């Protein structure tokens, strides 16, 4: 079975890979664009990129209900454990760990990270997943940075980049990011959740097609992509 990725809107993704269920940045119950609620998803692992509410919102409730392991930076893991999460795999930037579904590396992200209650949320990150059938790079919330070129050197099959602007890279910088990373395929995320991050994803995809070798995939929340 190839890896599948379902977009749950905003920065939230649900992966099925090698018989394992992996959730990234679950923000469902209060998200205007989520196709389902937190109670509807299953996970064995919940990856959290940073402490902002639109990434951690439903992490504790889902991880607790599903007995899932949270994978995040040390501070986010500690905060979620105080909320009742039993199992965590704390990491820090540049570090990687081998999990039953593949290798997870916490990559740089230029952003901020504070927990919803004001607690320190450590450094924000992205995730590089090395799975049986390919490599996926989730940039998560970040500005454009030149070291994306180093991440791309790993050979990325699928990159997920924010294009919303204002809080993260916008469309123009996300095109530059595609040039640095050189993924085979690229998906936009973190846009059209609210009016301040409204973007024309099709126009962005046209630029990616014209200016890079990557194949852009524009999908709606709820849709699934196969690696
Ligand atoms: Ni953020
Ligand atoms: Mn965000």
PDB file of C-alpha atoms and ligand atoms in Angstrom:
ATOM      1  CA  UNK A   1       0.000   0.000   0.000  1.00  0.00           C
ATOM      2  CA  UNK A   2       1.484   3.362  -0.983  1.00  0.00           C
ATOM      3  CA  UNK A   3       1.499   6.201   1.538  1.00  0.00           C
ATOM      4  CA  UNK A   4      -1.618   8.369   1.424  1.00  0.00           C
ATOM      5  CA  UNK A   5      -1.991  11.907   2.751  1.00  0.00           C
ATOM      6  CA  UNK A   6      -5.343  13.524   3.429  1.00  0.00           C
ATOM      7  CA  UNK A   7      -5.477  17.298   3.806  1.00  0.00           C
ATOM      8  CA  UNK A   8      -7.558  18.213   6.829  1.00  0.00           C
ATOM      9  CA  UNK A   9      -7.388  21.907   5.968  1.00  0.00           C
ATOM     10  CA  UNK A  10      -4.882  24.592   7.066  1.00  0.00           C
ATOM     11  CA  UNK A  11      -1.669  22.836   8.241  1.00  0.00           C
ATOM     12  CA  UNK A  12      -3.360  19.574   9.245  1.00  0.00           C
ATOM     13  CA  UNK A  13      -2.639  16.277   7.509  1.00  0.00           C
ATOM     14  CA  UNK A  14      -3.544  12.663   8.100  1.00  0.00           C
ATOM     15  CA  UNK A  15      -1.106  10.071   6.730  1.00  0.00           C
ATOM     16  CA  UNK A  16      -1.459   6.342   6.307  1.00  0.00           C
ATOM     17  CA  UNK A  17       1.909   4.773   5.743  1.00  0.00           C
ATOM     18  CA  UNK A  18       3.102   1.197   6.108  1.00  0.00           C
ATOM     19  CA  UNK A  19      -0.053   0.329   8.035  1.00  0.00           C
ATOM     20  CA  UNK A  20       0.411   3.215  10.501  1.00  0.00           C
ATOM     21  CA  UNK A  21      -1.735   6.298  11.047  1.00  0.00           C
ATOM     22  CA  UNK A  22       0.129   9.558  11.507  1.00  0.00           C
ATOM     23  CA  UNK A  23      -1.441  12.952  12.120  1.00  0.00           C
ATOM     24  CA  UNK A  24       0.304  16.308  11.656  1.00  0.00           C
ATOM     25  CA  UNK A  25      -0.690  19.554  13.402  1.00  0.00           C
ATOM     26  CA  UNK A  26      -4.329  18.678  14.134  1.00  0.00           C
ATOM     27  CA  UNK A  27      -6.492  21.820  14.119  1.00  0.00           C
ATOM     28  CA  UNK A  28      -9.989  20.572  13.423  1.00  0.00           C
ATOM     29  CA  UNK A  29     -12.774  21.511  15.844  1.00  0.00           C
ATOM     30  CA  UNK A  30     -12.244  25.282  15.513  1.00  0.00           C
ATOM     31  CA  UNK A  31     -10.913  25.335  11.955  1.00  0.00           C
ATOM     32  CA  UNK A  32     -13.249  26.881   9.362  1.00  0.00           C
ATOM     33  CA  UNK A  33     -11.772  24.653   6.648  1.00  0.00           C
ATOM     34  CA  UNK A  34     -11.476  21.269   8.365  1.00  0.00           C
ATOM     35  CA  UNK A  35     -13.515  18.501   6.676  1.00  0.00           C
ATOM     36  CA  UNK A  36     -13.956  16.605   9.958  1.00  0.00           C
ATOM     37  CA  UNK A  37     -13.842  16.998  13.731  1.00  0.00           C
ATOM     38  CA  UNK A  38     -11.169  15.857  16.170  1.00  0.00           C
ATOM     39  CA  UNK A  39     -13.409  13.008  17.330  1.00  0.00           C
ATOM     40  CA  UNK A  40     -13.494  11.605  13.774  1.00  0.00           C
ATOM     41  CA  UNK A  41      -9.757  10.991  13.315  1.00  0.00           C
ATOM     42  CA  UNK A  42      -7.529   8.118  14.419  1.00  0.00           C
ATOM     43  CA  UNK A  43      -3.797   8.299  15.035  1.00  0.00           C
ATOM     44  CA  UNK A  44      -0.918   6.288  16.444  1.00  0.00           C
ATOM     45  CA  UNK A  45       1.460   9.237  16.159  1.00  0.00           C
ATOM     46  CA  UNK A  46       0.684  12.950  16.351  1.00  0.00           C
ATOM     47  CA  UNK A  47       3.396  15.233  14.961  1.00  0.00           C
ATOM     48  CA  UNK A  48       3.296  18.848  16.136  1.00  0.00           C
ATOM     49  CA  UNK A  49       5.474  21.472  14.428  1.00  0.00           C
ATOM     50  CA  UNK A  50       5.172  24.280  17.009  1.00  0.00           C
ATOM     51  CA  UNK A  51       3.056  25.644  19.819  1.00  0.00           C
ATOM     52  CA  UNK A  52       0.582  27.902  18.013  1.00  0.00           C
ATOM     53  CA  UNK A  53      -3.098  27.138  18.554  1.00  0.00           C
ATOM     54  CA  UNK A  54      -3.730  26.439  14.865  1.00  0.00           C
ATOM     55  CA  UNK A  55      -1.287  23.510  15.121  1.00  0.00           C
ATOM     56  CA  UNK A  56      -1.703  22.091  18.649  1.00  0.00           C
ATOM     57  CA  UNK A  57      -5.430  22.757  19.150  1.00  0.00           C
ATOM     58  CA  UNK A  58      -6.661  19.159  19.059  1.00  0.00           C
ATOM     59  CA  UNK A  59      -3.353  17.359  19.658  1.00  0.00           C
ATOM     60  CA  UNK A  60      -3.964  16.568  23.336  1.00  0.00           C
ATOM     61  CA  UNK A  61      -7.546  15.358  22.916  1.00  0.00           C
ATOM     62  CA  UNK A  62      -6.723  13.129  19.936  1.00  0.00           C
ATOM     63  CA  UNK A  63      -3.492  11.738  21.412  1.00  0.00           C
ATOM     64  CA  UNK A  64      -5.252  10.991  24.696  1.00  0.00           C
ATOM     65  CA  UNK A  65      -8.289   9.338  23.098  1.00  0.00           C
ATOM     66  CA  UNK A  66      -6.200   7.291  20.632  1.00  0.00           C
ATOM     67  CA  UNK A  67      -3.331   6.523  23.046  1.00  0.00           C
ATOM     68  CA  UNK A  68      -1.069   8.074  20.422  1.00  0.00           C
ATOM     69  CA  UNK A  69       2.540   9.140  20.780  1.00  0.00           C
ATOM     70  CA  UNK A  70       3.212  12.850  20.330  1.00  0.00           C
ATOM     71  CA  UNK A  71       6.303  13.778  18.312  1.00  0.00           C
ATOM     72  CA  UNK A  72       7.445  17.372  18.688  1.00  0.00           C
ATOM     73  CA  UNK A  73      10.072  19.607  20.232  1.00  0.00           C
ATOM     74  CA  UNK A  74      10.807  19.054  23.918  1.00  0.00           C
ATOM     75  CA  UNK A  75       8.727  21.973  25.187  1.00  0.00           C
ATOM     76  CA  UNK A  76       5.599  21.145  23.169  1.00  0.00           C
ATOM     77  CA  UNK A  77       5.846  17.501  24.288  1.00  0.00           C
ATOM     78  CA  UNK A  78       6.141  18.550  27.930  1.00  0.00           C
ATOM     79  CA  UNK A  79       3.131  20.892  27.604  1.00  0.00           C
ATOM     80  CA  UNK A  80       0.987  18.194  25.979  1.00  0.00           C
ATOM     81  CA  UNK A  81       2.002  15.666  28.652  1.00  0.00           C
ATOM     82  CA  UNK A  82       0.698  18.106  31.279  1.00  0.00           C
ATOM     83  CA  UNK A  83      -2.591  18.015  29.338  1.00  0.00           C
ATOM     84  CA  UNK A  84      -2.805  14.245  29.788  1.00  0.00           C
ATOM     85  CA  UNK A  85      -0.832  12.848  26.863  1.00  0.00           C
ATOM     86  CA  UNK A  86       0.861   9.640  28.058  1.00  0.00           C
ATOM     87  CA  UNK A  87       3.451   8.999  25.363  1.00  0.00           C
ATOM     88  CA  UNK A  88       5.840  11.458  23.720  1.00  0.00           C
ATOM     89  CA  UNK A  89       8.976  11.481  21.599  1.00  0.00           C
ATOM     90  CA  UNK A  90      10.680  14.829  22.319  1.00  0.00           C
ATOM     91  CA  UNK A  91      13.172  16.120  19.773  1.00  0.00           C
ATOM     92  CA  UNK A  92      15.065  19.251  18.864  1.00  0.00           C
ATOM     93  CA  UNK A  93      16.074  20.895  15.600  1.00  0.00           C
ATOM     94  CA  UNK A  94      18.239  18.787  13.324  1.00  0.00           C
ATOM     95  CA  UNK A  95      17.604  15.630  15.300  1.00  0.00           C
ATOM     96  CA  UNK A  96      15.980  12.542  13.868  1.00  0.00           C
ATOM     97  CA  UNK A  97      14.369   9.455  15.325  1.00  0.00           C
ATOM     98  CA  UNK A  98      13.356   6.118  13.869  1.00  0.00           C
ATOM     99  CA  UNK A  99       9.712   5.288  14.428  1.00  0.00           C
ATOM    100  CA  UNK A 100       7.743   2.228  13.282  1.00  0.00           C
ATOM    101  CA  UNK A 101       6.523   4.059  10.162  1.00  0.00           C
ATOM    102  CA  UNK A 102       9.852   5.630   9.177  1.00  0.00           C
ATOM    103  CA  UNK A 103      12.436   8.220  10.125  1.00  0.00           C
ATOM    104  CA  UNK A 104      11.343  11.610  11.396  1.00  0.00           C
ATOM    105  CA  UNK A 105      13.725  14.557  11.369  1.00  0.00           C
ATOM    106  CA  UNK A 106      12.868  17.908  12.920  1.00  0.00           C
ATOM    107  CA  UNK A 107      13.952  20.578  10.449  1.00  0.00           C
ATOM    108  CA  UNK A 108      14.511  24.306  10.819  1.00  0.00           C
ATOM    109  CA  UNK A 109      11.615  26.714  10.515  1.00  0.00           C
ATOM    110  CA  UNK A 110      11.827  30.489  10.777  1.00  0.00           C
ATOM    111  CA  UNK A 111       8.723  31.341  12.763  1.00  0.00           C
ATOM    112  CA  UNK A 112       7.733  31.578  16.435  1.00  0.00           C
ATOM    113  CA  UNK A 113       6.325  29.105  18.938  1.00  0.00           C
ATOM    114  CA  UNK A 114       4.317  29.967  22.029  1.00  0.00           C
ATOM    115  CA  UNK A 115       1.697  27.694  23.535  1.00  0.00           C
ATOM    116  CA  UNK A 116      -1.974  28.800  23.622  1.00  0.00           C
ATOM    117  CA  UNK A 117      -1.665  29.581  27.370  1.00  0.00           C
ATOM    118  CA  UNK A 118       1.471  31.690  26.895  1.00  0.00           C
ATOM    119  CA  UNK A 119       3.921  28.949  27.943  1.00  0.00           C
ATOM    120  CA  UNK A 120       7.240  28.749  26.111  1.00  0.00           C
ATOM    121  CA  UNK A 121       6.831  26.545  23.041  1.00  0.00           C
ATOM    122  CA  UNK A 122      10.470  25.914  22.151  1.00  0.00           C
ATOM    123  CA  UNK A 123      11.654  26.420  18.589  1.00  0.00           C
ATOM    124  CA  UNK A 124       9.282  25.939  15.675  1.00  0.00           C
ATOM    125  CA  UNK A 125      10.148  23.182  13.243  1.00  0.00           C
ATOM    126  CA  UNK A 126       9.241  21.349  10.096  1.00  0.00           C
ATOM    127  CA  UNK A 127       9.339  17.603   9.467  1.00  0.00           C
ATOM    128  CA  UNK A 128      11.290  15.518   7.016  1.00  0.00           C
ATOM    129  CA  UNK A 129       9.741  12.047   6.840  1.00  0.00           C
ATOM    130  CA  UNK A 130      11.665   9.175   5.296  1.00  0.00           C
ATOM    131  CA  UNK A 131       9.076   6.504   4.575  1.00  0.00           C
ATOM    132  CA  UNK A 132       9.341   3.128   2.842  1.00  0.00           C
ATOM    133  CA  UNK A 133       8.063   4.632  -0.409  1.00  0.00           C
ATOM    134  CA  UNK A 134       9.546   8.113  -0.396  1.00  0.00           C
ATOM    135  CA  UNK A 135      10.481  11.317   1.381  1.00  0.00           C
ATOM    136  CA  UNK A 136       8.002  13.998   2.388  1.00  0.00           C
ATOM    137  CA  UNK A 137       9.076  17.426   3.610  1.00  0.00           C
ATOM    138  CA  UNK A 138       6.536  19.410   5.592  1.00  0.00           C
ATOM    139  CA  UNK A 139       7.940  22.932   5.869  1.00  0.00           C
ATOM    140  CA  UNK A 140       5.084  23.796   8.291  1.00  0.00           C
ATOM    141  CA  UNK A 141       4.941  27.448   9.387  1.00  0.00           C
ATOM    142  CA  UNK A 142       8.052  29.165   8.127  1.00  0.00           C
ATOM    143  CA  UNK A 143       9.591  31.993   6.201  1.00  0.00           C
ATOM    144  CA  UNK A 144      11.698  31.237   3.153  1.00  0.00           C
ATOM    145  CA  UNK A 145      15.247  30.303   4.124  1.00  0.00           C
ATOM    146  CA  UNK A 146      18.197  29.346   1.978  1.00  0.00           C
ATOM    147  CA  UNK A 147      18.983  26.159   3.941  1.00  0.00           C
ATOM    148  CA  UNK A 148      15.892  24.619   2.368  1.00  0.00           C
ATOM    149  CA  UNK A 149      18.420  23.731  -0.318  1.00  0.00           C
ATOM    150  CA  UNK A 150      20.106  21.344   2.164  1.00  0.00           C
ATOM    151  CA  UNK A 151      16.787  19.721   3.006  1.00  0.00           C
ATOM    152  CA  UNK A 152      16.132  19.307  -0.706  1.00  0.00           C
ATOM    153  CA  UNK A 153      19.498  17.589  -1.146  1.00  0.00           C
ATOM    154  CA  UNK A 154      17.950  14.569   0.576  1.00  0.00           C
ATOM    155  CA  UNK A 155      15.802  14.105  -2.552  1.00  0.00           C
ATOM    156  CA  UNK A 156      12.238  15.113  -1.771  1.00  0.00           C
ATOM    157  CA  UNK A 157       9.356  13.292  -3.438  1.00  0.00           C
ATOM    158  CA  UNK A 158       6.678  15.556  -2.020  1.00  0.00           C
ATOM    159  CA  UNK A 159       7.015  18.950  -0.332  1.00  0.00           C
ATOM    160  CA  UNK A 160       4.208  20.695   1.532  1.00  0.00           C
ATOM    161  CA  UNK A 161       4.724  24.452   1.694  1.00  0.00           C
ATOM    162  CA  UNK A 162       2.738  27.285   3.259  1.00  0.00           C
ATOM    163  CA  UNK A 163       1.562  29.916   0.769  1.00  0.00           C
ATOM    164  CA  UNK A 164      -0.797  31.967   2.941  1.00  0.00           C
ATOM    165  CA  UNK A 165       1.516  34.954   3.469  1.00  0.00           C
ATOM    166  CA  UNK A 166       1.274  37.273   6.533  1.00  0.00           C
ATOM    167  CA  UNK A 167       2.210  34.571   9.103  1.00  0.00           C
ATOM    168  CA  UNK A 168       4.349  32.393   6.809  1.00  0.00           C
ATOM    169  CA  UNK A 169       5.847  32.487   3.323  1.00  0.00           C
ATOM    170  CA  UNK A 170       3.544  33.870   0.684  1.00  0.00           C
ATOM    171  CA  UNK A 171       3.148  32.566  -2.863  1.00  0.00           C
ATOM    172  CA  UNK A 172       6.207  34.308  -4.330  1.00  0.00           C
ATOM    173  CA  UNK A 173       8.587  33.051  -1.642  1.00  0.00           C
ATOM    174  CA  UNK A 174       6.994  29.613  -1.837  1.00  0.00           C
ATOM    175  CA  UNK A 175       7.961  29.486  -5.545  1.00  0.00           C
ATOM    176  CA  UNK A 176      11.541  30.314  -4.508  1.00  0.00           C
ATOM    177  CA  UNK A 177      11.314  27.552  -1.897  1.00  0.00           C
ATOM    178  CA  UNK A 178      10.369  25.059  -4.611  1.00  0.00           C
ATOM    179  CA  UNK A 179      13.467  26.141  -6.560  1.00  0.00           C
ATOM    180  CA  UNK A 180      15.688  25.560  -3.500  1.00  0.00           C
ATOM    181  CA  UNK A 181      14.132  22.239  -2.467  1.00  0.00           C
ATOM    182  CA  UNK A 182      13.632  20.756  -5.920  1.00  0.00           C
ATOM    183  CA  UNK A 183      10.855  18.321  -4.949  1.00  0.00           C
ATOM    184  CA  UNK A 184       9.205  16.064  -7.501  1.00  0.00           C
ATOM    185  CA  UNK A 185       5.765  17.270  -6.415  1.00  0.00           C
ATOM    186  CA  UNK A 186       4.607  20.116  -4.204  1.00  0.00           C
ATOM    187  CA  UNK A 187       1.408  20.854  -2.314  1.00  0.00           C
ATOM    188  CA  UNK A 188       0.388  24.261  -0.962  1.00  0.00           C
ATOM    189  CA  UNK A 189      -1.075  24.568   2.562  1.00  0.00           C
ATOM    190  CA  UNK A 190      -1.809  27.123   5.305  1.00  0.00           C
ATOM    191  CA  UNK A 191      -3.992  29.343   3.072  1.00  0.00           C
ATOM    192  CA  UNK A 192      -7.702  30.189   2.672  1.00  0.00           C
ATOM    193  CA  UNK A 193      -8.483  29.231   6.262  1.00  0.00           C
ATOM    194  CA  UNK A 194      -9.404  32.834   7.063  1.00  0.00           C
ATOM    195  CA  UNK A 195      -9.544  36.038   4.950  1.00  0.00           C
ATOM    196  CA  UNK A 196      -6.080  37.324   6.072  1.00  0.00           C
ATOM    197  CA  UNK A 197      -4.400  34.322   4.423  1.00  0.00           C
ATOM    198  CA  UNK A 198      -6.570  34.076   1.301  1.00  0.00           C
ATOM    199  CA  UNK A 199      -4.546  33.111  -1.786  1.00  0.00           C
ATOM    200  CA  UNK A 200      -5.086  31.978  -5.351  1.00  0.00           C
ATOM    201  CA  UNK A 201      -3.526  28.509  -5.233  1.00  0.00           C
ATOM    202  CA  UNK A 202      -4.133  27.869  -8.931  1.00  0.00           C
ATOM    203  CA  UNK A 203      -2.191  31.002  -9.870  1.00  0.00           C
ATOM    204  CA  UNK A 204       0.618  29.841  -7.599  1.00  0.00           C
ATOM    205  CA  UNK A 205       0.565  26.396  -9.193  1.00  0.00           C
ATOM    206  CA  UNK A 206       0.833  27.973 -12.647  1.00  0.00           C
ATOM    207  CA  UNK A 207       3.983  29.805 -11.539  1.00  0.00           C
ATOM    208  CA  UNK A 208       5.459  26.600 -10.076  1.00  0.00           C
ATOM    209  CA  UNK A 209       4.802  24.855 -13.394  1.00  0.00           C
ATOM    210  CA  UNK A 210       6.326  27.661 -15.438  1.00  0.00           C
ATOM    211  CA  UNK A 211       9.386  28.328 -13.260  1.00  0.00           C
ATOM    212  CA  UNK A 212      10.354  24.984 -11.697  1.00  0.00           C
ATOM    213  CA  UNK A 213      10.550  21.288 -12.544  1.00  0.00           C
ATOM    214  CA  UNK A 214       8.153  20.332  -9.735  1.00  0.00           C
ATOM    215  CA  UNK A 215       4.611  19.198 -10.324  1.00  0.00           C
ATOM    216  CA  UNK A 216       2.201  21.311  -8.242  1.00  0.00           C
ATOM    217  CA  UNK A 217      -0.864  19.631  -6.750  1.00  0.00           C
ATOM    218  CA  UNK A 218      -3.713  21.839  -5.598  1.00  0.00           C
ATOM    219  CA  UNK A 219      -6.328  19.970  -3.578  1.00  0.00           C
ATOM    220  CA  UNK A 220      -9.353  20.816  -1.456  1.00  0.00           C
ATOM    221  CA  UNK A 221      -9.560  20.069   2.276  1.00  0.00           C
ATOM    222  CA  UNK A 222     -10.709  16.466   2.647  1.00  0.00           C
ATOM    223  CA  UNK A 223      -8.928  15.285  -0.503  1.00  0.00           C
ATOM    224  CA  UNK A 224      -6.205  12.635  -0.502  1.00  0.00           C
ATOM    225  CA  UNK A 225      -2.888  12.460  -2.329  1.00  0.00           C
ATOM    226  CA  UNK A 226      -0.925   9.244  -2.881  1.00  0.00           C
ATOM    227  CA  UNK A 227       2.845   9.374  -2.572  1.00  0.00           C
TER     228      UNK A 227
HETATM  229 NI1  LIG B   1       2.392  29.345  13.578  1.00  0.00          NI
HETATM  230 MN1  LIG B   2      -0.016  28.487  11.656  1.00  0.00          MN
END
